């Protein structure tokens, strides 16, 4: 006769904890890297690295030592490097950071690759060609797929002198598309295919909602390293590089 396994007693509802969520914006970046491996992430400026470390130390002072930390990150170089610094600081402060599970569910060494969970849904703008966007914003050259080099005139591509971020948020690239200028077909197709801001919020908010409604036997903190566009609806204040928001 098959025996039923012994059921483990469930933690009473009153003793369970809601998962707490912190959104952490990446530090000041060079915007040279797109999606990269964690080990290759190197897109912050020196100022950005220092600022992330300062902010991570500040965050550490606000967390409880009994909180178990999980770190999620957008797959972009600037967020992965930020997440690595945050993880290093929290470990230095004595916090336990949950490691990923190996394929056979055995222990894995503590490293950035095994600490930071990379989620595609947290990326900033899908379809964004960073090299092209940088060229349009700054009036620089860009190499097309056929090897042809195009040099952009900033007075035509970015007459309002917008920053890299505002060129997307304030529709600088859309203004260029509608300007009547002669635009290479490849460039035009790239800009037209950019994800709309409302769609970014939709996929991001679904993940935040799922995590914030979860409960755990332990006190858990999920730190999500992400971008300005995914954070600005959670605060009335300006979201600057390395700013963070505790949602609890």
Coordinates of N, CA and C in Angstrom, one line a residue:
X1 N 0.8 -1.2 0.0 CA 0.0 0.0 0.0 C 0.9 1.2 0.0
X2 N 0.6 2.2 -0.9 CA 1.4 3.4 -1.0 C 1.1 4.3 0.2
X3 N 2.1 4.8 0.8 CA 2.0 5.7 2.0 C 2.0 7.1 1.5
X4 N 1.1 7.9 2.1 CA 1.1 9.4 1.8 C 2.3 10.0 2.5
X5 N 2.9 10.9 1.8 CA 4.0 11.7 2.5 C 3.5 12.5 3.6
X6 N 4.4 12.7 4.6 CA 4.0 13.5 5.8 C 3.9 14.9 5.4
X7 N 2.8 15.6 5.6 CA 2.6 17.0 5.3 C 3.3 17.9 6.3
X8 N 4.1 18.8 5.8 CA 4.8 19.8 6.6 C 3.8 20.8 7.1
X9 N 3.8 21.2 8.4 CA 2.9 22.2 8.9 C 3.1 23.5 8.1
X10 N 2.0 24.1 7.8 CA 2.1 25.4 7.1 C 2.3 26.6 8.0
X11 N 3.0 27.5 7.6 CA 3.2 28.7 8.5 C 1.8 29.5 8.6
X12 N 1.4 29.8 9.8 CA 0.1 30.5 9.9 C 0.2 31.8 9.1
X13 N -1.0 32.2 8.6 CA -1.1 33.4 7.7 C -0.5 34.6 8.5
X14 N -0.8 34.7 9.8 CA -0.4 35.8 10.6 C 1.1 35.9 10.7
X15 N 1.8 34.8 10.4 CA 3.3 34.8 10.6 C 4.0 34.9 9.2
X16 N 3.2 35.0 8.2 CA 3.8 35.2 6.8 C 4.1 36.6 6.5
X17 N 5.1 36.9 5.7 CA 5.5 38.3 5.4 C 5.3 38.6 3.9
X18 N 4.8 39.8 3.7 CA 4.7 40.3 2.3 C 6.2 40.6 1.8
X19 N 6.4 40.2 0.6 CA 7.7 40.5 0.0 C 7.8 42.0 -0.2
X20 N 8.9 42.6 0.2 CA 9.1 44.1 0.0 C 9.9 44.3 -1.2
X21 N 9.6 45.4 -1.9 CA 10.2 45.7 -3.2 C 10.9 47.0 -3.2
X22 N 12.2 47.0 -3.7 CA 12.9 48.3 -3.9 C 13.3 48.4 -5.4
X23 N 12.9 49.5 -6.0 CA 13.3 49.8 -7.3 C 14.6 50.7 -7.3
X24 N 15.6 50.3 -8.1 CA 16.9 51.0 -8.0 C 17.3 51.4 -9.4
X25 N 17.4 52.6 -9.7 CA 17.8 53.1 -11.1 C 19.3 52.9 -11.2
X26 N 19.7 52.6 -12.4 CA 21.2 52.4 -12.7 C 21.9 53.8 -12.5
X27 N 23.2 53.7 -12.3 CA 24.0 54.9 -12.1 C 24.2 55.6 -13.5
X28 N 24.9 56.8 -13.4 CA 25.2 57.6 -14.5 C 26.0 56.7 -15.5
X29 N 25.5 56.6 -16.8 CA 26.1 55.7 -17.7 C 26.7 56.3 -19.0
X30 N 27.5 55.5 -19.7 CA 28.0 56.0 -21.0 C 27.1 55.6 -22.1
X31 N 26.1 54.7 -21.9 CA 25.1 54.3 -22.9 C 25.8 53.7 -24.1
X32 N 26.8 52.9 -23.9 CA 27.5 52.3 -25.0 C 27.2 50.8 -25.1
X33 N 26.6 50.2 -24.1 CA 26.3 48.8 -24.1 C 24.8 48.5 -24.1
X34 N 24.4 47.5 -24.9 CA 23.1 47.0 -24.8 C 23.0 45.8 -23.9
X35 N 22.5 44.7 -24.4 CA 22.4 43.5 -23.6 C 23.8 42.8 -23.6
X36 N 24.3 42.5 -22.4 CA 25.6 41.9 -22.4 C 25.6 40.8 -21.2
X37 N 26.6 40.0 -21.2 CA 26.8 39.1 -20.1 C 27.1 39.9 -18.8
X38 N 26.8 39.4 -17.7 CA 27.1 40.1 -16.4 C 28.6 40.4 -16.3
X39 N 29.4 39.4 -16.7 CA 30.8 39.6 -16.6 C 31.4 40.7 -17.5
X40 N 30.6 41.0 -18.5 CA 31.1 42.0 -19.5 C 30.5 43.4 -19.2
X41 N 29.6 43.5 -18.2 CA 28.9 44.8 -18.0 C 29.9 45.9 -17.5
X42 N 30.0 46.9 -18.3 CA 31.0 48.0 -18.0 C 30.5 49.3 -18.6
X43 N 29.3 49.7 -18.3 CA 28.8 50.9 -19.0 C 28.5 52.1 -18.1
X44 N 29.0 52.0 -16.8 CA 28.9 53.2 -15.9 C 30.1 54.1 -16.0
X45 N 29.9 55.3 -15.8 CA 31.0 56.2 -15.7 C 31.6 56.1 -14.3
X46 N 32.8 56.6 -14.0 CA 33.4 56.5 -12.7 C 32.5 57.2 -11.7
X47 N 32.0 58.3 -12.1 CA 31.0 59.0 -11.2 C 29.8 58.2 -10.9
X48 N 29.3 57.4 -11.9 CA 28.2 56.6 -11.8 C 28.5 55.4 -10.8
X49 N 29.7 54.8 -10.9 CA 30.0 53.8 -10.0 C 30.1 54.3 -8.5
X50 N 30.7 55.4 -8.3 CA 30.8 56.0 -7.0 C 29.4 56.3 -6.4
X51 N 28.5 56.8 -7.2 CA 27.2 57.2 -6.8 C 26.4 55.9 -6.4
X52 N 26.5 54.9 -7.2 CA 25.8 53.7 -7.0 C 26.2 53.1 -5.6
X53 N 27.5 53.1 -5.4 CA 28.0 52.6 -4.1 C 27.5 53.4 -2.9
X54 N 27.5 54.7 -3.1 CA 27.0 55.6 -2.0 C 25.5 55.3 -1.7
X55 N 24.7 55.1 -2.8 CA 23.3 54.9 -2.6 C 23.0 53.5 -2.1
X56 N 23.9 52.5 -2.5 CA 23.7 51.2 -2.0 C 24.0 51.1 -0.5
X57 N 25.0 51.9 0.0 CA 25.3 52.0 1.4 C 24.2 52.6 2.2
X58 N 23.6 53.6 1.6 CA 22.4 54.3 2.2 C 21.2 53.3 2.3
X59 N 21.0 52.5 1.2 CA 19.9 51.6 1.2 C 20.2 50.5 2.3
X60 N 21.4 50.1 2.4 CA 21.8 49.0 3.4 C 21.4 49.5 4.8
X61 N 21.5 50.8 5.1 CA 21.2 51.3 6.4 C 19.7 51.3 6.7
X62 N 18.9 51.2 5.6 CA 17.5 51.2 5.8 C 16.9 49.8 5.8
X63 N 17.6 48.8 5.5 CA 17.1 47.4 5.5 C 17.4 46.7 6.8
X64 N 16.5 45.7 7.1 CA 16.7 45.0 8.3 C 17.7 43.8 8.0
X65 N 18.5 43.5 9.0 CA 19.5 42.5 8.8 C 18.9 41.1 8.7
X66 N 17.6 41.0 9.1 CA 16.9 39.7 9.0 C 16.2 39.6 7.6
X67 N 16.4 40.6 6.7 CA 15.8 40.5 5.4 C 16.7 39.7 4.5
X68 N 16.1 38.7 3.8 CA 16.8 38.0 2.8 C 16.7 38.7 1.4
X69 N 17.8 38.9 0.7 CA 17.7 39.8 -0.4 C 17.8 39.0 -1.7
X70 N 16.9 39.3 -2.7 CA 17.0 38.8 -4.0 C 17.2 40.0 -5.0
X71 N 18.1 39.9 -5.9 CA 18.4 41.0 -6.8 C 18.0 40.6 -8.3
X72 N 17.1 41.4 -8.8 CA 16.7 41.3 -10.2 C 17.4 42.4 -11.0
X73 N 17.6 42.2 -12.3 CA 18.2 43.3 -13.1 C 17.7 43.2 -14.5
X74 N 17.5 44.4 -15.1 CA 17.4 44.5 -16.6 C 18.6 43.9 -17.2
X75 N 18.6 43.4 -18.4 CA 19.7 42.8 -19.1 C 20.7 43.8 -19.7
X76 N 20.5 45.1 -19.5 CA 21.4 46.0 -20.1 C 22.7 46.2 -19.3
X77 N 23.8 46.6 -20.0 CA 25.1 46.7 -19.3 C 25.1 47.6 -18.2
X78 N 24.4 48.8 -18.3 CA 24.4 49.8 -17.2 C 23.6 49.3 -16.0
X79 N 22.6 48.5 -16.2 CA 21.9 48.0 -15.0 C 22.6 46.8 -14.4
X80 N 23.2 45.9 -15.2 CA 23.9 44.8 -14.7 C 25.1 45.2 -13.8
X81 N 25.8 46.3 -14.3 CA 27.0 46.7 -13.5 C 26.5 47.4 -12.2
X82 N 25.4 48.1 -12.3 CA 24.8 48.7 -11.1 C 24.4 47.6 -10.1
X83 N 23.8 46.5 -10.6 CA 23.3 45.4 -9.7 C 24.5 44.8 -9.1
X84 N 25.6 44.6 -9.8 CA 26.8 44.0 -9.3 C 27.4 44.8 -8.1
X85 N 27.4 46.1 -8.2 CA 27.9 47.0 -7.2 C 27.0 46.9 -6.0
X86 N 25.7 47.0 -6.2 CA 24.7 46.9 -5.1 C 24.9 45.6 -4.3
X87 N 25.0 44.5 -5.1 CA 25.2 43.2 -4.4 C 26.5 43.1 -3.6
X88 N 27.6 43.7 -4.1 CA 28.9 43.7 -3.4 C 28.7 44.5 -2.1
X89 N 28.1 45.7 -2.2 CA 27.9 46.5 -1.0 C 27.1 45.8 0.1
X90 N 26.0 45.2 -0.3 CA 25.1 44.5 0.7 C 25.8 43.3 1.3
X91 N 26.6 42.6 0.5 CA 27.4 41.5 1.1 C 28.4 42.0 2.1
X92 N 29.0 43.1 1.8 CA 30.0 43.7 2.7 C 29.3 44.1 4.0
X93 N 28.1 44.5 3.9 CA 27.3 44.9 5.1 C 26.7 43.8 5.9
X94 N 26.9 42.6 5.4 CA 26.5 41.4 6.1 C 25.1 40.8 5.7
X95 N 24.6 41.3 4.6 CA 23.3 40.8 4.2 C 23.4 39.5 3.4
X96 N 22.4 38.7 3.6 CA 22.3 37.4 2.8 C 21.6 37.7 1.5
X97 N 22.3 37.3 0.4 CA 21.7 37.5 -0.9 C 21.4 36.1 -1.5
X98 N 20.2 35.9 -1.9 CA 19.8 34.6 -2.4 C 20.6 34.3 -3.7
X99 N 21.1 33.1 -3.8 CA 21.8 32.6 -5.0 C 20.8 31.9 -5.9
X100 N 21.1 31.9 -7.2 CA 20.3 31.1 -8.1 C 20.5 29.6 -7.8
X101 N 19.5 28.8 -8.2 CA 19.6 27.4 -8.1 C 20.3 26.8 -9.3
X102 N 21.2 25.8 -9.1 CA 21.8 25.1 -10.2 C 20.8 24.2 -10.8
X103 N 21.2 23.6 -12.0 CA 20.3 22.7 -12.7 C 19.9 21.5 -11.8
X104 N 20.9 21.0 -11.0 CA 20.6 19.8 -10.2 C 20.3 20.2 -8.8
X105 N 20.0 21.5 -8.5 CA 19.6 22.0 -7.2 C 20.7 21.9 -6.2
X106 N 21.9 21.9 -6.6 CA 23.0 21.9 -5.6 C 23.6 23.3 -5.4
X107 N 24.5 23.4 -4.4 CA 25.0 24.7 -4.0 C 25.8 25.3 -5.2
X108 N 25.7 26.6 -5.4 CA 26.5 27.2 -6.4 C 27.4 28.3 -5.7
X109 N 28.6 28.6 -6.3 CA 29.5 29.6 -5.6 C 28.9 30.9 -5.7
X110 N 29.2 31.8 -4.7 CA 28.7 33.1 -4.6 C 29.5 34.0 -5.6
X111 N 28.8 34.4 -6.7 CA 29.4 35.3 -7.7 C 28.3 36.2 -8.3
X112 N 28.7 37.2 -9.0 CA 27.7 38.1 -9.6 C 26.8 37.3 -10.5
X113 N 27.4 36.3 -11.3 CA 26.6 35.5 -12.2 C 25.5 34.7 -11.5
X114 N 25.9 34.3 -10.3 CA 24.9 33.4 -9.5 C 24.1 34.2 -8.6
X115 N 24.3 35.5 -8.4 CA 23.6 36.3 -7.5 C 22.5 37.1 -8.2
X116 N 22.8 37.6 -9.4 CA 21.9 38.6 -10.1 C 21.0 37.8 -11.1
X117 N 19.7 37.9 -10.9 CA 18.7 37.3 -11.8 C 18.4 38.3 -12.9
X118 N 18.7 37.9 -14.1 CA 18.5 38.8 -15.3 C 17.1 38.5 -15.9
X119 N 16.3 39.5 -16.0 CA 14.9 39.4 -16.6 C 14.8 40.3 -17.8
X120 N 14.4 39.6 -18.9 CA 14.2 40.4 -20.1 C 13.1 41.4 -20.0
X121 N 12.1 41.1 -19.2 CA 11.0 42.0 -19.1 C 11.3 43.3 -18.4
X122 N 12.5 43.4 -17.9 CA 12.9 44.6 -17.2 C 13.8 45.5 -18.1
X123 N 14.0 45.1 -19.3 CA 14.8 46.0 -20.2 C 14.0 47.3 -20.5
X124 N 14.8 48.3 -20.9 CA 14.2 49.6 -21.0 C 13.3 49.8 -22.3
X125 N 13.9 49.9 -23.4 CA 13.1 50.1 -24.7 C 13.4 49.0 -25.6
X126 N 12.5 48.2 -26.0 CA 12.8 47.1 -26.9 C 12.9 47.7 -28.3
X127 N 13.9 47.2 -29.0 CA 14.2 47.7 -30.4 C 15.1 48.9 -30.4
X128 N 15.6 49.3 -29.2 CA 16.5 50.5 -29.2 C 17.9 50.1 -29.6
X129 N 18.4 50.8 -30.7 CA 19.8 50.6 -31.2 C 20.6 51.7 -30.5
X130 N 21.3 51.4 -29.5 CA 22.0 52.4 -28.7 C 23.0 53.2 -29.5
X131 N 23.7 52.5 -30.4 CA 24.7 53.2 -31.2 C 24.0 54.2 -32.2
X132 N 22.9 53.8 -32.8 CA 22.2 54.7 -33.7 C 21.6 55.9 -32.9
X133 N 21.0 55.6 -31.7 CA 20.4 56.7 -31.0 C 21.4 57.7 -30.5
X134 N 22.6 57.2 -30.1 CA 23.7 58.1 -29.7 C 24.2 58.9 -30.8
X135 N 24.2 58.4 -32.0 CA 24.6 59.1 -33.2 C 23.6 60.2 -33.5
X136 N 22.3 59.9 -33.4 CA 21.3 60.9 -33.7 C 21.3 62.0 -32.7
X137 N 21.5 61.7 -31.4 CA 21.5 62.6 -30.3 C 22.7 63.6 -30.4
X138 N 23.8 63.0 -30.7 CA 25.1 63.8 -30.7 C 25.5 64.3 -32.1
X139 N 24.9 63.9 -33.1 CA 25.3 64.3 -34.5 C 26.6 63.6 -34.8
X140 N 26.6 62.3 -34.7 CA 27.8 61.5 -35.0 C 27.6 60.6 -36.2
X141 N 28.6 59.8 -36.5 CA 28.5 58.9 -37.6 C 28.0 57.5 -37.2
X142 N 27.4 56.8 -38.1 CA 26.8 55.5 -37.8 C 27.0 54.6 -39.0
X143 N 27.3 53.4 -38.8 CA 27.6 52.5 -39.9 C 26.3 51.6 -40.2
X144 N 25.8 51.6 -41.4 CA 24.7 50.8 -41.8 C 25.1 49.4 -42.0
X145 N 24.1 48.5 -42.1 CA 24.4 47.1 -42.2 C 25.2 46.7 -43.4
X146 N 25.1 47.5 -44.5 CA 25.9 47.2 -45.7 C 27.3 47.8 -45.7
X147 N 27.6 48.4 -44.5 CA 29.0 49.0 -44.3 C 29.0 50.5 -44.7
X148 N 28.0 51.1 -45.2 CA 28.0 52.5 -45.5 C 28.0 53.3 -44.2
X149 N 28.8 54.3 -44.2 CA 28.9 55.2 -43.0 C 28.1 56.5 -43.2
X150 N 27.1 56.7 -42.3 CA 26.3 57.9 -42.4 C 26.7 58.9 -41.3
X151 N 26.9 60.1 -41.6 CA 27.2 61.2 -40.6 C 26.0 62.1 -40.4
X152 N 25.4 62.1 -39.2 CA 24.2 62.9 -39.0 C 24.5 64.3 -38.6
X153 N 23.7 65.2 -39.0 CA 23.8 66.7 -38.6 C 22.9 66.9 -37.4
X154 N 23.5 67.2 -36.3 CA 22.7 67.3 -35.1 C 21.7 68.4 -35.2
X155 N 21.9 69.5 -35.9 CA 20.9 70.5 -36.1 C 19.7 70.0 -36.7
X156 N 19.8 68.9 -37.4 CA 18.6 68.3 -38.1 C 18.0 67.1 -37.3
X157 N 18.9 66.3 -36.7 CA 18.5 65.1 -36.0 C 18.0 65.5 -34.6
X158 N 18.7 66.5 -33.9 CA 18.4 66.8 -32.6 C 18.4 68.3 -32.4
X159 N 17.6 69.1 -33.0 CA 17.7 70.6 -33.0 C 17.4 71.1 -31.6
X160 N 16.7 70.4 -30.8 CA 16.3 70.9 -29.4 C 17.4 70.5 -28.4
X161 N 18.5 69.9 -28.9 CA 19.6 69.5 -28.0 C 19.2 68.7 -26.8
X162 N 18.4 67.7 -27.1 CA 17.8 66.8 -26.0 C 18.9 65.8 -25.6
X163 N 18.8 65.3 -24.3 CA 19.7 64.3 -23.8 C 19.3 63.0 -24.4
X164 N 20.1 62.0 -24.2 CA 19.8 60.6 -24.7 C 18.5 60.2 -24.3
X165 N 18.2 60.3 -23.0 CA 16.9 59.9 -22.5 C 15.7 60.7 -23.0
X166 N 15.8 62.0 -23.0 CA 14.7 62.8 -23.5 C 14.5 62.7 -25.0
X167 N 15.5 62.3 -25.7 CA 15.3 62.1 -27.1 C 14.2 61.0 -27.3
X168 N 14.1 60.1 -26.4 CA 13.1 59.1 -26.5 C 11.8 59.6 -25.8
X169 N 11.9 60.0 -24.5 CA 10.8 60.4 -23.7 C 10.0 61.5 -24.3
X170 N 10.7 62.5 -24.8 CA 10.0 63.7 -25.4 C 9.8 63.6 -26.9
X171 N 10.1 62.5 -27.4 CA 9.8 62.2 -28.8 C 10.7 62.9 -29.8
X172 N 12.0 63.2 -29.5 CA 12.9 63.8 -30.4 C 13.1 63.0 -31.6
X173 N 13.1 61.7 -31.5 CA 13.3 60.8 -32.7 C 12.1 60.9 -33.6
X174 N 10.9 61.0 -33.0 CA 9.6 61.1 -33.8 C 9.6 62.4 -34.6
X175 N 10.1 63.5 -33.9 CA 10.2 64.8 -34.6 C 11.1 64.7 -35.8
X176 N 12.2 64.0 -35.7 CA 13.1 63.8 -36.8 C 12.5 63.0 -37.9
X177 N 11.7 61.9 -37.5 CA 11.0 61.1 -38.5 C 10.0 62.0 -39.3
X178 N 9.4 63.0 -38.7 CA 8.4 63.8 -39.3 C 9.0 65.1 -39.9
X179 N 10.3 65.2 -39.9 CA 10.9 66.5 -40.3 C 11.0 66.7 -41.8
X180 N 10.8 65.6 -42.6 CA 10.9 65.7 -44.0 C 12.3 65.6 -44.5
X181 N 13.3 65.4 -43.6 CA 14.7 65.1 -44.0 C 14.8 63.8 -44.7
X182 N 15.8 63.6 -45.5 CA 16.1 62.4 -46.2 C 16.7 61.4 -45.1
X183 N 16.0 60.4 -44.8 CA 16.5 59.4 -43.8 C 16.7 58.1 -44.4
X184 N 17.9 57.5 -44.2 CA 18.1 56.1 -44.7 C 17.0 55.2 -44.3
X185 N 16.6 54.3 -45.2 CA 15.5 53.4 -44.9 C 15.8 52.5 -43.7
X186 N 17.0 52.1 -43.5 CA 17.3 51.3 -42.3 C 17.2 52.0 -41.0
X187 N 17.6 53.3 -41.0 CA 17.4 54.1 -39.8 C 16.0 54.4 -39.6
X188 N 15.2 54.7 -40.6 CA 13.8 54.9 -40.4 C 13.1 53.7 -39.9
X189 N 13.4 52.5 -40.4 CA 12.7 51.3 -39.9 C 13.1 51.0 -38.4
X190 N 14.3 51.3 -38.1 CA 14.7 51.1 -36.7 C 14.0 52.0 -35.7
X191 N 13.8 53.3 -36.1 CA 13.1 54.2 -35.2 C 11.6 54.0 -35.2
X192 N 11.0 53.6 -36.3 CA 9.6 53.3 -36.3 C 9.3 52.1 -35.4
X193 N 10.2 51.1 -35.3 CA 10.0 49.9 -34.6 C 10.1 50.0 -33.1
X194 N 10.6 51.2 -32.6 CA 10.8 51.3 -31.2 C 9.5 51.1 -30.4
X195 N 9.7 50.4 -29.2 CA 8.6 50.2 -28.3 C 8.0 51.5 -27.7
X196 N 6.7 51.6 -27.6 CA 6.1 52.7 -27.0 C 6.2 52.7 -25.5
X197 N 6.3 53.9 -24.9 CA 6.4 53.9 -23.5 C 5.3 53.2 -22.7
X198 N 4.1 53.3 -23.2 CA 3.0 52.7 -22.5 C 3.2 51.2 -22.4
X199 N 3.7 50.6 -23.4 CA 4.0 49.1 -23.5 C 5.1 48.8 -22.5
X200 N 6.1 49.6 -22.3 CA 7.1 49.4 -21.3 C 6.5 49.3 -19.9
X201 N 5.7 50.3 -19.6 CA 5.0 50.3 -18.3 C 4.2 49.0 -18.0
X202 N 3.5 48.6 -19.1 CA 2.6 47.5 -19.0 C 3.4 46.2 -18.6
X203 N 4.4 45.9 -19.3 CA 5.2 44.7 -19.0 C 5.9 44.8 -17.6
X204 N 6.4 46.0 -17.3 CA 7.1 46.2 -16.1 C 6.1 46.1 -14.9
X205 N 5.0 46.8 -14.9 CA 4.1 46.8 -13.8 C 3.5 45.4 -13.5
X206 N 3.3 44.6 -14.5 CA 2.9 43.2 -14.3 C 3.8 42.4 -13.4
X207 N 5.1 42.6 -13.6 CA 6.1 41.9 -12.8 C 6.1 42.5 -11.4
X208 N 6.1 43.8 -11.2 CA 6.0 44.4 -9.9 C 4.8 44.0 -9.1
X209 N 3.7 43.9 -9.7 CA 2.5 43.5 -9.1 C 2.6 42.1 -8.6
X210 N 3.1 41.2 -9.4 CA 3.2 39.8 -9.1 C 4.2 39.6 -7.9
X211 N 5.3 40.3 -7.8 CA 6.2 40.2 -6.7 C 5.7 40.8 -5.5
X212 N 5.1 42.0 -5.5 CA 4.6 42.6 -4.3 C 3.4 41.9 -3.6
X213 N 2.7 41.0 -4.4 CA 1.6 40.3 -3.8 C 2.1 39.0 -3.2
X214 N 3.3 38.6 -3.4 CA 3.8 37.3 -2.9 C 4.0 37.4 -1.4
X215 N 4.0 36.2 -0.8 CA 4.2 36.1 0.7 C 5.3 35.1 0.9
X216 N 6.0 35.2 2.0 CA 7.1 34.3 2.3 C 7.1 34.0 3.8
X217 N 7.7 32.8 4.2 CA 7.9 32.5 5.6 C 9.0 33.4 6.2
X218 N 9.9 33.9 5.3 CA 11.0 34.8 5.8 C 10.7 36.2 5.4
X219 N 11.4 37.1 6.0 CA 11.3 38.5 5.5 C 12.2 38.6 4.3
X220 N 11.6 39.0 3.2 CA 12.3 39.0 1.9 C 12.2 40.4 1.3
X221 N 13.3 40.8 0.7 CA 13.4 42.1 -0.1 C 13.8 41.8 -1.5
X222 N 13.1 42.2 -2.5 CA 13.5 42.1 -3.9 C 13.9 43.4 -4.3
X223 N 15.2 43.5 -4.8 CA 15.7 44.8 -5.3 C 15.8 44.6 -6.8
X224 N 15.1 45.5 -7.5 CA 14.9 45.5 -9.0 C 15.7 46.6 -9.6
X225 N 16.8 46.3 -10.3 CA 17.7 47.3 -10.8 C 17.2 47.6 -12.3
X226 N 16.8 48.8 -12.5 CA 16.0 49.1 -13.7 C 16.3 50.5 -14.3
X227 N 15.4 51.1 -15.0 CA 15.6 52.3 -15.7 C 14.6 53.4 -15.3
X228 N 14.9 54.6 -15.7 CA 14.1 55.8 -15.4 C 12.6 55.6 -15.8
X229 N 12.5 55.1 -17.0 CA 11.1 55.0 -17.6 C 10.2 54.0 -16.8
X230 N 10.8 53.0 -16.2 CA 10.0 52.1 -15.4 C 9.8 52.5 -14.0
X231 N 10.4 53.6 -13.5 CA 10.3 54.0 -12.1 C 9.5 55.3 -12.0
X232 N 9.4 56.1 -13.0 CA 8.9 57.5 -12.7 C 7.5 57.5 -12.4
X233 N 6.7 56.5 -12.6 CA 5.3 56.5 -12.2 C 5.1 56.1 -10.8
X234 N 6.2 55.7 -10.1 CA 6.1 55.3 -8.7 C 6.4 56.4 -7.7
X235 N 6.7 57.6 -8.2 CA 7.1 58.7 -7.3 C 6.8 60.0 -8.0
X236 N 6.5 61.0 -7.2 CA 6.3 62.4 -7.7 C 7.6 63.1 -7.9
X237 N 8.7 62.6 -7.3 CA 10.0 63.2 -7.4 C 10.7 62.9 -8.7
X238 N 11.7 63.7 -9.1 CA 12.5 63.3 -10.2 C 13.3 62.1 -9.9
X239 N 13.4 61.2 -10.8 CA 14.2 60.0 -10.6 C 15.6 60.2 -11.3
X240 N 16.6 60.4 -10.5 CA 18.0 60.6 -11.0 C 18.8 59.3 -11.0
X241 N 19.9 59.3 -11.6 CA 20.8 58.1 -11.6 C 21.1 57.6 -10.2
X242 N 20.9 56.3 -10.0 CA 21.2 55.7 -8.7 C 20.1 56.0 -7.6
X243 N 19.1 56.7 -8.0 CA 18.0 56.8 -7.0 C 17.3 55.5 -6.8
X244 N 16.7 55.3 -5.6 CA 15.9 54.1 -5.4 C 14.6 54.5 -4.7
X245 N 13.6 53.6 -4.8 CA 12.3 53.8 -4.2 C 11.9 52.5 -3.5
X246 N 11.6 52.6 -2.2 CA 11.1 51.5 -1.5 C 9.6 51.5 -1.6
X247 N 9.0 50.4 -2.1 CA 7.5 50.4 -2.4 C 6.7 50.0 -1.2
X248 N 7.4 49.5 -0.1 CA 6.6 49.1 1.1 C 6.4 50.3 2.0

